[in-house]
Short mmCIF file of C-alpha atoms and ligand atoms in Angstrom, two decimals:
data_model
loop_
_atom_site.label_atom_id
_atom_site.label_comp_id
_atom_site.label_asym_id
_atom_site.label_seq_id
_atom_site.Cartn_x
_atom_site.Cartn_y
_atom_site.Cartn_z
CA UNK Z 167 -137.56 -148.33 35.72
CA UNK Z 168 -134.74 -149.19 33.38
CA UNK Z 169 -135.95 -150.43 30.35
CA UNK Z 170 -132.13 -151.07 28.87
CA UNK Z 171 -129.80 -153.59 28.43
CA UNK Z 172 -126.47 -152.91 29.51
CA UNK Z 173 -125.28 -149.39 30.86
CA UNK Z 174 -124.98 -147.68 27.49
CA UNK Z 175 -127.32 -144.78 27.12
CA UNK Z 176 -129.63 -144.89 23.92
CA UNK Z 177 -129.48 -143.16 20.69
CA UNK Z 178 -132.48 -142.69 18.11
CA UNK Z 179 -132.13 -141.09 15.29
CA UNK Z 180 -133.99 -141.38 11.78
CA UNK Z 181 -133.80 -139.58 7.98
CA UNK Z 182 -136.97 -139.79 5.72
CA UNK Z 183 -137.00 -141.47 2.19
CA UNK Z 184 -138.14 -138.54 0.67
CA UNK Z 185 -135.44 -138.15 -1.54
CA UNK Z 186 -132.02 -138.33 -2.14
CA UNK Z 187 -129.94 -138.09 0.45
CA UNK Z 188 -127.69 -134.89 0.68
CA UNK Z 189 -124.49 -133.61 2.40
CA UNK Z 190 -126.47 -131.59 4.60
CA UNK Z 191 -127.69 -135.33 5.75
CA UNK Z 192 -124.26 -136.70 5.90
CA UNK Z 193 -122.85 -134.03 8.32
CA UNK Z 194 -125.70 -132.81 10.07
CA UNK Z 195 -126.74 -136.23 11.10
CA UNK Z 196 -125.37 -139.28 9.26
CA UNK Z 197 -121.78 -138.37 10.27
CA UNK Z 198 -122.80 -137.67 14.61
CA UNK Z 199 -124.54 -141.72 13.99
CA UNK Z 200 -121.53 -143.63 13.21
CA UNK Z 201 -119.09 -141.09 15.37
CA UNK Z 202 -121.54 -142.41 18.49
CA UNK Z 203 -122.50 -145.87 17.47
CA UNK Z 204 -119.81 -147.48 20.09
CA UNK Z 205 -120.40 -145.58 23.11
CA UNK Z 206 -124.05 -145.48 22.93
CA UNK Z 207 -127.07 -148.37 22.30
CA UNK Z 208 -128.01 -146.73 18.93
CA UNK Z 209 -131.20 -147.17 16.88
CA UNK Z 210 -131.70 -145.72 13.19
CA UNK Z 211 -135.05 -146.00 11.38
CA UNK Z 212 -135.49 -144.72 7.86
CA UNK Z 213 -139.42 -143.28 9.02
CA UNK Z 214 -141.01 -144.11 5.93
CA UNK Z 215 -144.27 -143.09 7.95
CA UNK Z 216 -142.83 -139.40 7.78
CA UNK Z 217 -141.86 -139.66 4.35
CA UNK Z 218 -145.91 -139.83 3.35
CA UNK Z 219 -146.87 -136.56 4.46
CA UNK Z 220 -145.97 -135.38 1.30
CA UNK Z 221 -147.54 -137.33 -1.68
CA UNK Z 222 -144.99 -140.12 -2.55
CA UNK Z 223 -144.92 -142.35 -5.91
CA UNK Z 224 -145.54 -146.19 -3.88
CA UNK Z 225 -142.74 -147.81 -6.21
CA UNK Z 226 -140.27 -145.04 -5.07
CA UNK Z 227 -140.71 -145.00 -1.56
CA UNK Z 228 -140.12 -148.42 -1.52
CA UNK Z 229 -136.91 -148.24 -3.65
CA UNK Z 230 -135.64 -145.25 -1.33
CA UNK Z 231 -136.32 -146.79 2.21
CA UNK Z 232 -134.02 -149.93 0.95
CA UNK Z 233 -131.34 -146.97 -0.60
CA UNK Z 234 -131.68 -144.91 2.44
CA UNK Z 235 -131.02 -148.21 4.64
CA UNK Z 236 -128.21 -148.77 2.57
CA UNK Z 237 -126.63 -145.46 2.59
CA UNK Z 238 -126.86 -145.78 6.32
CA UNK Z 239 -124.64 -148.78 6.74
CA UNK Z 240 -122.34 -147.07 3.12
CA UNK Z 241 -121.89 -144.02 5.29
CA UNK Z 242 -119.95 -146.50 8.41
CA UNK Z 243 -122.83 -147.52 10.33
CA UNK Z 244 -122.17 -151.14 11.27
CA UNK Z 245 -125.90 -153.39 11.56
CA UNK Z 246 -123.23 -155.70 14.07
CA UNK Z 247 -123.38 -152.38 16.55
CA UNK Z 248 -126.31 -150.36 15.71
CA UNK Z 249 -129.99 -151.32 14.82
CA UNK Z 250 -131.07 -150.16 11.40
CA UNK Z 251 -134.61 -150.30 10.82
CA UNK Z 252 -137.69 -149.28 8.75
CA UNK Z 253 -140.16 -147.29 10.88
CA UNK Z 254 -143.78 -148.52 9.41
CA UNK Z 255 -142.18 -152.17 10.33
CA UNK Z 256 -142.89 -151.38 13.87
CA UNK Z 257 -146.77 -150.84 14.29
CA UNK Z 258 -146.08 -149.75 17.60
CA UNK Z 259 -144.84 -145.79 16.35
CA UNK Z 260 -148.22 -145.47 14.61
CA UNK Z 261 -150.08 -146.83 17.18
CA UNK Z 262 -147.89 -144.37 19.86
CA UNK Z 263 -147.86 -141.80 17.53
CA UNK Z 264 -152.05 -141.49 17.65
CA UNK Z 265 -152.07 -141.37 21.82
CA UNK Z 266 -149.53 -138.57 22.18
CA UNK Z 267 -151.55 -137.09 18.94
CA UNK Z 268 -154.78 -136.80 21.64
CA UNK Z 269 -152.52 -134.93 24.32
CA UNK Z 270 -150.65 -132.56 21.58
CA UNK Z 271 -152.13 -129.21 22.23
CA UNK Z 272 -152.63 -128.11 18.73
CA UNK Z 273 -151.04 -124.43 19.63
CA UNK Z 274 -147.69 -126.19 20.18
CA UNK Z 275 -148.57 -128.02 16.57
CA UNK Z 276 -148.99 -124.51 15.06
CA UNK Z 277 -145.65 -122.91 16.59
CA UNK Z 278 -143.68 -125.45 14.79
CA UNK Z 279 -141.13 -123.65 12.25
CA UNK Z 280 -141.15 -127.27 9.75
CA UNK Z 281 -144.94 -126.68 9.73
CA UNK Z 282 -144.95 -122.86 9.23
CA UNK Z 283 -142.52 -123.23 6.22
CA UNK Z 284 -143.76 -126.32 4.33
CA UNK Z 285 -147.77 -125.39 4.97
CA UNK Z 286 -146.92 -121.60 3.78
CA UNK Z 287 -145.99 -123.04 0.51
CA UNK Z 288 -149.19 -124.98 -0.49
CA UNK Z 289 -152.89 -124.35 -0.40
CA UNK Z 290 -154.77 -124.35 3.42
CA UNK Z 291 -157.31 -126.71 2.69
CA UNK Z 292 -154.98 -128.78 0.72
CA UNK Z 293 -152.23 -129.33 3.79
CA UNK Z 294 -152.69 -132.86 4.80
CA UNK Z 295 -153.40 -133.17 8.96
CA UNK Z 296 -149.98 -135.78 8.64
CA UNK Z 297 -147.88 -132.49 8.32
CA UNK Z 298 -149.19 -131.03 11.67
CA UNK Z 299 -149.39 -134.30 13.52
CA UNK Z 300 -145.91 -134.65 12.14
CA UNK Z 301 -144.15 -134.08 15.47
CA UNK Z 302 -146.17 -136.44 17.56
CA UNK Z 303 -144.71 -139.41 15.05
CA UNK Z 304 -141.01 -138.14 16.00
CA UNK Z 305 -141.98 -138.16 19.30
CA UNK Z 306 -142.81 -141.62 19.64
CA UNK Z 307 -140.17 -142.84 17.17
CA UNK Z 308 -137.97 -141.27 20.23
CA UNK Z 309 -139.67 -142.02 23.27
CA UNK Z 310 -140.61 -145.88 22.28
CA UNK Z 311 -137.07 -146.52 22.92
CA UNK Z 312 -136.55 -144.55 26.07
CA UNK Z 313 -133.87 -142.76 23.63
CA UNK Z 314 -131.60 -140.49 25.57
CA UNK Z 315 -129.78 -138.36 22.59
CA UNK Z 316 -131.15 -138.07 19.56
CA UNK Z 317 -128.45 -136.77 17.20
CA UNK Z 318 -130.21 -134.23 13.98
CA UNK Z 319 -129.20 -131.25 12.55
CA UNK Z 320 -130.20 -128.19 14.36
CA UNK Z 321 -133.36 -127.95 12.52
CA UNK Z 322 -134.95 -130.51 14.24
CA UNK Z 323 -134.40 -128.88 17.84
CA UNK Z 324 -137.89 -128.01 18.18
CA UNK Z 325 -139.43 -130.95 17.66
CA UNK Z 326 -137.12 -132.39 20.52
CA UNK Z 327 -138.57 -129.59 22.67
CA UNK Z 328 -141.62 -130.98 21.69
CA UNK Z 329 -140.95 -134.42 22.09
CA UNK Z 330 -139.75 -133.68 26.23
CA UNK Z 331 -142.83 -131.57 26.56
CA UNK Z 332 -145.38 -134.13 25.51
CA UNK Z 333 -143.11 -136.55 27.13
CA UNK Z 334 -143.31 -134.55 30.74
CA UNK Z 335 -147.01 -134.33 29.93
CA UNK Z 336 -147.82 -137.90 29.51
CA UNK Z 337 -145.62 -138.48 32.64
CA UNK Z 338 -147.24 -135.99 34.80
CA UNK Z 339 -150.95 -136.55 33.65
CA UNK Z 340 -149.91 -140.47 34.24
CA UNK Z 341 -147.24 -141.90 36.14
CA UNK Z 342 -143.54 -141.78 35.03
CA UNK Z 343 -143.32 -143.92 31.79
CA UNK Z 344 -141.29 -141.84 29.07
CA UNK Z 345 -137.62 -141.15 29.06
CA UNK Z 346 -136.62 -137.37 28.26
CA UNK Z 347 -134.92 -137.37 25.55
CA UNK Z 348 -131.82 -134.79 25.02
CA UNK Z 349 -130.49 -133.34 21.06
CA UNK Z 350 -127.38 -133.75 19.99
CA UNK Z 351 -126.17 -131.15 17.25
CA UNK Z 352 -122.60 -131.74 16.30
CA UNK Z 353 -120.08 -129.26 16.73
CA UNK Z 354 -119.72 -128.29 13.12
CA UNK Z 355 -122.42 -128.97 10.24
CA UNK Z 356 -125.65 -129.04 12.40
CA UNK Z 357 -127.04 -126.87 9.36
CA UNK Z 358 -125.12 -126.61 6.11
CA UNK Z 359 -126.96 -124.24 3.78
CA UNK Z 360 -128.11 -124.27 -0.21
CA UNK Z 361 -124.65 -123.60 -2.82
CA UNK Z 362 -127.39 -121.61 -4.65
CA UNK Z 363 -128.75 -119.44 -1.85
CA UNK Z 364 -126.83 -119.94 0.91
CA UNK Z 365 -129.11 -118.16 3.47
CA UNK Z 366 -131.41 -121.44 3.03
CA UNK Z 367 -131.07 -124.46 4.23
CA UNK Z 368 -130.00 -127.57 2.16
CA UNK Z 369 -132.60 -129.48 1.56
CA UNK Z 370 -133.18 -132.90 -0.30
CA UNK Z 371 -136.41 -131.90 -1.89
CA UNK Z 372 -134.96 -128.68 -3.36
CA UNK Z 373 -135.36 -128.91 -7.72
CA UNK Z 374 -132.61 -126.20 -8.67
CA UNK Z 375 -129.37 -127.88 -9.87
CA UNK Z 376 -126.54 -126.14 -7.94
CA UNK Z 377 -128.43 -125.95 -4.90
CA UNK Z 378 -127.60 -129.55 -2.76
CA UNK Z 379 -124.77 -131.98 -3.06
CA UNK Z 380 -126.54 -135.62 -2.81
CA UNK Z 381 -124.61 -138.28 -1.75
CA UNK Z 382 -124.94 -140.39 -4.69
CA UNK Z 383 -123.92 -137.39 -6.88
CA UNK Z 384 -121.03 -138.21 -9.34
CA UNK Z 385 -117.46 -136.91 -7.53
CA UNK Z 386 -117.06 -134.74 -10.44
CA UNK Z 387 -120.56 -133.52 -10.43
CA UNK Z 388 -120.28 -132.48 -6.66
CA UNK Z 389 -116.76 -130.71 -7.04
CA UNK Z 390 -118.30 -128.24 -10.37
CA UNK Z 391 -121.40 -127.50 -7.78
CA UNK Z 392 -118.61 -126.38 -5.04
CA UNK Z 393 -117.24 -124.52 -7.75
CA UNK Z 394 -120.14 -122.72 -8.79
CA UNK Z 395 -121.43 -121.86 -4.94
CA UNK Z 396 -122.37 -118.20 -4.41
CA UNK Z 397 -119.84 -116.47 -2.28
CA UNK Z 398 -119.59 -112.76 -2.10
CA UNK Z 399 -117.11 -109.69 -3.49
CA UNK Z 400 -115.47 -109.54 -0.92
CA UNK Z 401 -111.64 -111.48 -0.37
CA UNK Z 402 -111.03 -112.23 3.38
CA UNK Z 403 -111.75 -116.17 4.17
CA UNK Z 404 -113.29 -116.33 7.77
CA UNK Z 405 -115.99 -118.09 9.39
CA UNK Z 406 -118.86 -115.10 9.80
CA UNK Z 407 -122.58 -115.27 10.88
CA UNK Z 408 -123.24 -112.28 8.75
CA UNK Z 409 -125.79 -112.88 6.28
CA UNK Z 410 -123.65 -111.06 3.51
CA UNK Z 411 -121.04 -113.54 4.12
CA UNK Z 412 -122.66 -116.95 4.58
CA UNK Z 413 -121.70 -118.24 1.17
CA UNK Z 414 -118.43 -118.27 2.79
CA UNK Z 415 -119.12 -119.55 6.04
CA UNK Z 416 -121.43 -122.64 4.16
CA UNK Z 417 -117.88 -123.25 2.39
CA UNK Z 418 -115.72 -123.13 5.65
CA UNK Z 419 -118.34 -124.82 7.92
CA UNK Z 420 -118.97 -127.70 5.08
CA UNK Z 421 -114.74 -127.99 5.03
CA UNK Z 422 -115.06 -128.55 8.85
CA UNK Z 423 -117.74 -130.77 9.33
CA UNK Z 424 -115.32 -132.89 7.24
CA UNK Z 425 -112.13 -132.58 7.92
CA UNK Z 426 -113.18 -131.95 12.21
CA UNK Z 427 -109.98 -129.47 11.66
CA UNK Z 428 -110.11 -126.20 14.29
CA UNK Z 429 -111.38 -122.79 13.58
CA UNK Z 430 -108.47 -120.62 13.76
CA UNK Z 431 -106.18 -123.52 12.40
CA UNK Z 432 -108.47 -123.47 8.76
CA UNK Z 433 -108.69 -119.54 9.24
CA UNK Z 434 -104.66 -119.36 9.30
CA UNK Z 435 -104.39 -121.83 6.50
CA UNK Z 436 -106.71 -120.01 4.01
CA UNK Z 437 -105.53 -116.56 5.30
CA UNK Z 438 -103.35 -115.53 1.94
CA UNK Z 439 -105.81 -117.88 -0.01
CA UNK Z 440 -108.69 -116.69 -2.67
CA UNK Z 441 -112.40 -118.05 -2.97
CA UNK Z 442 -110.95 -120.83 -5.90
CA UNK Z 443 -108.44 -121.92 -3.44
CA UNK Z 444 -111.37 -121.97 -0.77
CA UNK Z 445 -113.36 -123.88 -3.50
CA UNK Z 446 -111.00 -126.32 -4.47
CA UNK Z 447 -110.08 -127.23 -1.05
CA UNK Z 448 -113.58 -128.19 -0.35
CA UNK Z 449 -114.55 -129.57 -3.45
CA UNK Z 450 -111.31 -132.40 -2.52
CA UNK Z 451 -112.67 -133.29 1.05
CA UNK Z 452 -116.25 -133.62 -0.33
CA UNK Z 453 -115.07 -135.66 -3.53
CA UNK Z 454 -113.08 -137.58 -0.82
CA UNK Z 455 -115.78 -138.19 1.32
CA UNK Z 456 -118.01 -139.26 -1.45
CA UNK Z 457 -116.34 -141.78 -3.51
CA UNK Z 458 -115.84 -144.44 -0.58
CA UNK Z 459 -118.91 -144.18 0.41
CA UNK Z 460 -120.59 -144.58 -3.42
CA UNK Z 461 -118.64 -147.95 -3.82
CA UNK Z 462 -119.72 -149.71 -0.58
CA UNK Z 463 -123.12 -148.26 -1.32
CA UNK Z 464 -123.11 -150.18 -4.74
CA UNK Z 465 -121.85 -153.27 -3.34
CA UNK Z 466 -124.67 -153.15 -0.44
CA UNK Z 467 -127.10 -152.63 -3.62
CA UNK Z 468 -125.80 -155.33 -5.04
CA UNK Z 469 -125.40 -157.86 -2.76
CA UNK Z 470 -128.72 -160.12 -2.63
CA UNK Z 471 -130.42 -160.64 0.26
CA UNK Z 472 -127.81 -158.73 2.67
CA UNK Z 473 -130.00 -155.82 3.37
CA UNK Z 474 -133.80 -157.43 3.85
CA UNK Z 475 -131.73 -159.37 6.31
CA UNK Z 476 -130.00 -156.40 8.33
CA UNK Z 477 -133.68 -154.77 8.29
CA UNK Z 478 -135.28 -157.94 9.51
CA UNK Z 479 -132.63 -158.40 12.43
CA UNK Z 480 -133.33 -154.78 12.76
CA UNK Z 481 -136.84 -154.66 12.84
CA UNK Z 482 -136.55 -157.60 15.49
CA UNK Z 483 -134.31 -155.79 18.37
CA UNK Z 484 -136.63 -153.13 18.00
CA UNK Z 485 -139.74 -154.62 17.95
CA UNK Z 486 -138.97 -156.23 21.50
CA UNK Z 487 -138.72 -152.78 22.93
CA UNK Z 488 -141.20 -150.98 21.13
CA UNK Z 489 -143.99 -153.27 21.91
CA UNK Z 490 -142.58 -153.27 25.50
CA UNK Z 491 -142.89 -149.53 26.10
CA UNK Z 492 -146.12 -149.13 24.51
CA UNK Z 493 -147.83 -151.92 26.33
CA UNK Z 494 -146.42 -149.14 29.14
CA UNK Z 495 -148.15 -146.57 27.43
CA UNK Z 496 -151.33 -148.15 27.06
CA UNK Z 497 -151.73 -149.64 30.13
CA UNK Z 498 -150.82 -146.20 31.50
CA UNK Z 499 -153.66 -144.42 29.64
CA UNK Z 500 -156.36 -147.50 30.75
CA UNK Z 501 -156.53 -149.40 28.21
CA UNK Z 502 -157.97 -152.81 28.81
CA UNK Z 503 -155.34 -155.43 28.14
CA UNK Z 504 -156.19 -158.34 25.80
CA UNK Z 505 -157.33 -161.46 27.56
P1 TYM H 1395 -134.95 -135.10 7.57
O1 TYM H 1395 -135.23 -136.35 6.82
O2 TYM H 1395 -135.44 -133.81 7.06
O3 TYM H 1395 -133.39 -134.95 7.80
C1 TYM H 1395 -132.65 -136.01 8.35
C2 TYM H 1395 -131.51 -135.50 9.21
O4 TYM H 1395 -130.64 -134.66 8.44
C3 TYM H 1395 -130.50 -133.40 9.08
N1 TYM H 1395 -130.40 -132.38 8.03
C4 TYM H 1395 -129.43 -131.45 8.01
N2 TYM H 1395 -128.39 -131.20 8.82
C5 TYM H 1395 -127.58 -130.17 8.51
N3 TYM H 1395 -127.77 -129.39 7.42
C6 TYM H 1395 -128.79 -129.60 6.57
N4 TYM H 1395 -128.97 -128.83 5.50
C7 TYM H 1395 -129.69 -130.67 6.85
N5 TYM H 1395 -130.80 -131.16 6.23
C8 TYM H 1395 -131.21 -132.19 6.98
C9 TYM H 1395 -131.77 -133.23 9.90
O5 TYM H 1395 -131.59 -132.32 10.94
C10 TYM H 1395 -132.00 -134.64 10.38
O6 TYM H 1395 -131.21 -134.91 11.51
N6 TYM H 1395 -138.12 -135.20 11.41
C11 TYM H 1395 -136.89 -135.71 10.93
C12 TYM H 1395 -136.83 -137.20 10.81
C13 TYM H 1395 -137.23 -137.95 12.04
C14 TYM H 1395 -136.45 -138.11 13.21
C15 TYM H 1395 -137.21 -138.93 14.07
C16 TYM H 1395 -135.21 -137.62 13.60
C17 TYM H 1395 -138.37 -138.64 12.22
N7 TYM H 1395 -138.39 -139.25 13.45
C18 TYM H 1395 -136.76 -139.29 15.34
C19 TYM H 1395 -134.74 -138.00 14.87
C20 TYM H 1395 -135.52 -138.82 15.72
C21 TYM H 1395 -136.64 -135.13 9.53
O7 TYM H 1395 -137.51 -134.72 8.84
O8 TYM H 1395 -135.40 -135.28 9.09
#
């Protein structure tokens, strides 16, 4: 069964319009799309359907799915190569989404760290059942599409363990139908952590000021929260997984994810250099990185029409093989077709 066009393997990927969009974002996924988009088939969805497991205002999620879409084509991804499209266009990853929900054993639900951490901070009986059934949506986001990489951050990993397991479930319990999908991390930036606190992860929905650099953040705003980042009292600038020193890894790691410069060659060229040479080093790549992007993400918001028609091309291409693979599905499971 080869449900592709073409010999290119297939890419899936998607970032929720939860909130801005940060440089944790950019590197740890945004970055691996466009690097990829020519060797591989690759589909991007901004998974609005993710996005409401946390209470959202309706008139902002709307506003960020278009901004995310946008930042996705700002950040290099061409809608010529790649399909960019908005997830709850597709009824198909809902409709997926509820029969792997019946065959997710709920003890590989629990073991999930995304669930652990975001249900620990709120009320039990207020935890919606969305943030549990959470992974089953990514998994059939991923395995409508027969996707063979999916390239996220490294905090995602488990829920692509996840996604082959109930994927090798459905396939034993029914006849080979799903594709196994396989992560791709990049090599540098699969997890850039907070300025603030840089033993936690950077995270879009964070409130403290110096804590994330968003994309959209004013150049000169993003190089004073580089400036401020904790490091440590110490001097030496190397790359270092202790936790006493990840201030100055997060700084290093951020300045490679950029720049795709070699370990020991940054090592050697910040070897007689101090933390504000460290600082100001990144604080130019990210200010570099940022500004191009900003202006071709005003001009998409801008420009009328352009985007509703890159998401309805979008939402076409991947209709056709959405609806194709859960027709699969369904007649798989016994489902009585529609006369
Ligand atoms: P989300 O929206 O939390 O994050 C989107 C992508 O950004 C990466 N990321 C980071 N990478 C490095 N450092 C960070 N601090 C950082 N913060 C976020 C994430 O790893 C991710 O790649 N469940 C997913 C969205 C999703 C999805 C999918 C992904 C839904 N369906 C299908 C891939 C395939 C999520 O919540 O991502």
């Amino acid at each position: 069964m080869s449900p592709k066009n073409g010999n290119k393997p297939r890419v899936l990927s998607g970032i929720q319009p939860s909130g801005n969009l940060t440089i944790g974002n950019y590197l740890g996924a945004l970055k691996q799309w466009v690097a990829v988009q020519h060797e591989y088939d690759c589909f991007y969805c901004v998974v609005d359907l993710h996005a409401i497991t946390a209470v959202q205002d309706p008139a902002e999620l709307r506003l960020k799915t278009r901004e995310s879409a946008a930042m996705y084509i700002a950040a290099g991804i061409d809608p010529e190569v790649s399909t960019v499209f908005v997830q709850s266009h597709i009824p198909a990853h809902s409709e997926l989404a509820w029969m792997l929900t019946c065959m997710a054993p709920l003890g590989w639900l629990h073991r999930m760290t995304q669930f652990k951490d975001k249900s620990a901070k709120q009320a039990q009986e207020s935890i919606g059942a969305g943030l549990l059934n959470y992974p089953s949506l990514m998994a059939a986001d991923i395995l409508l599409y027969h996707a063979d990489f999916v390239p996220v951050g490294d905090d995602q990993n488990q829920h692509l363990e996840f996604t082959r397991d109930l994927a090798q479930r459905f396939n034993h319990l029914y006849g080979e139908t799903f594709t196994l999908p396989s992560v791709m991390n990049p090599a540098a930036g699969a997890r850039i952590m907070g300025l603030d606190n840089p033993t936690a992860k950077m995270s879009k929905s964070e409130a403290s000021e110096n804590h994330a650099i968003f994309l959209l953040d004013d150049p000169s705003r993003a190089r004073k929260k580089v400036m401020r980042a904790v490091t440590d009292s110490r001097r030496e600038i190397r790359f270092s997984q202790d936790p006493e020193r990840a201030g100055v890894n997060n700084l290093l790691t951020i300045y490679q994810a950029i720049t795709n410069e070699p370990t020991e060659a940054i090592q050697a060229a910040f070897a007689d250099k101090g933390y504000g040479d460290l600082k100001r080093a990144v604080a130019d790549t990210v200010a570099a990185t940022l500004q191009p992007l900003q202006t071709r993400y005003n001009e998409l918001m801008n420009e009328a029409g352009y985007l509703d028609s890159v998401l309805k091309i979008g939402r076409e291409k991947a209709a056709e093989i959405a609806e194709d693979t859960l027709k699969l599905a369904q007649d798989r499971m016994g489902f009585l077709a529609p006369s």
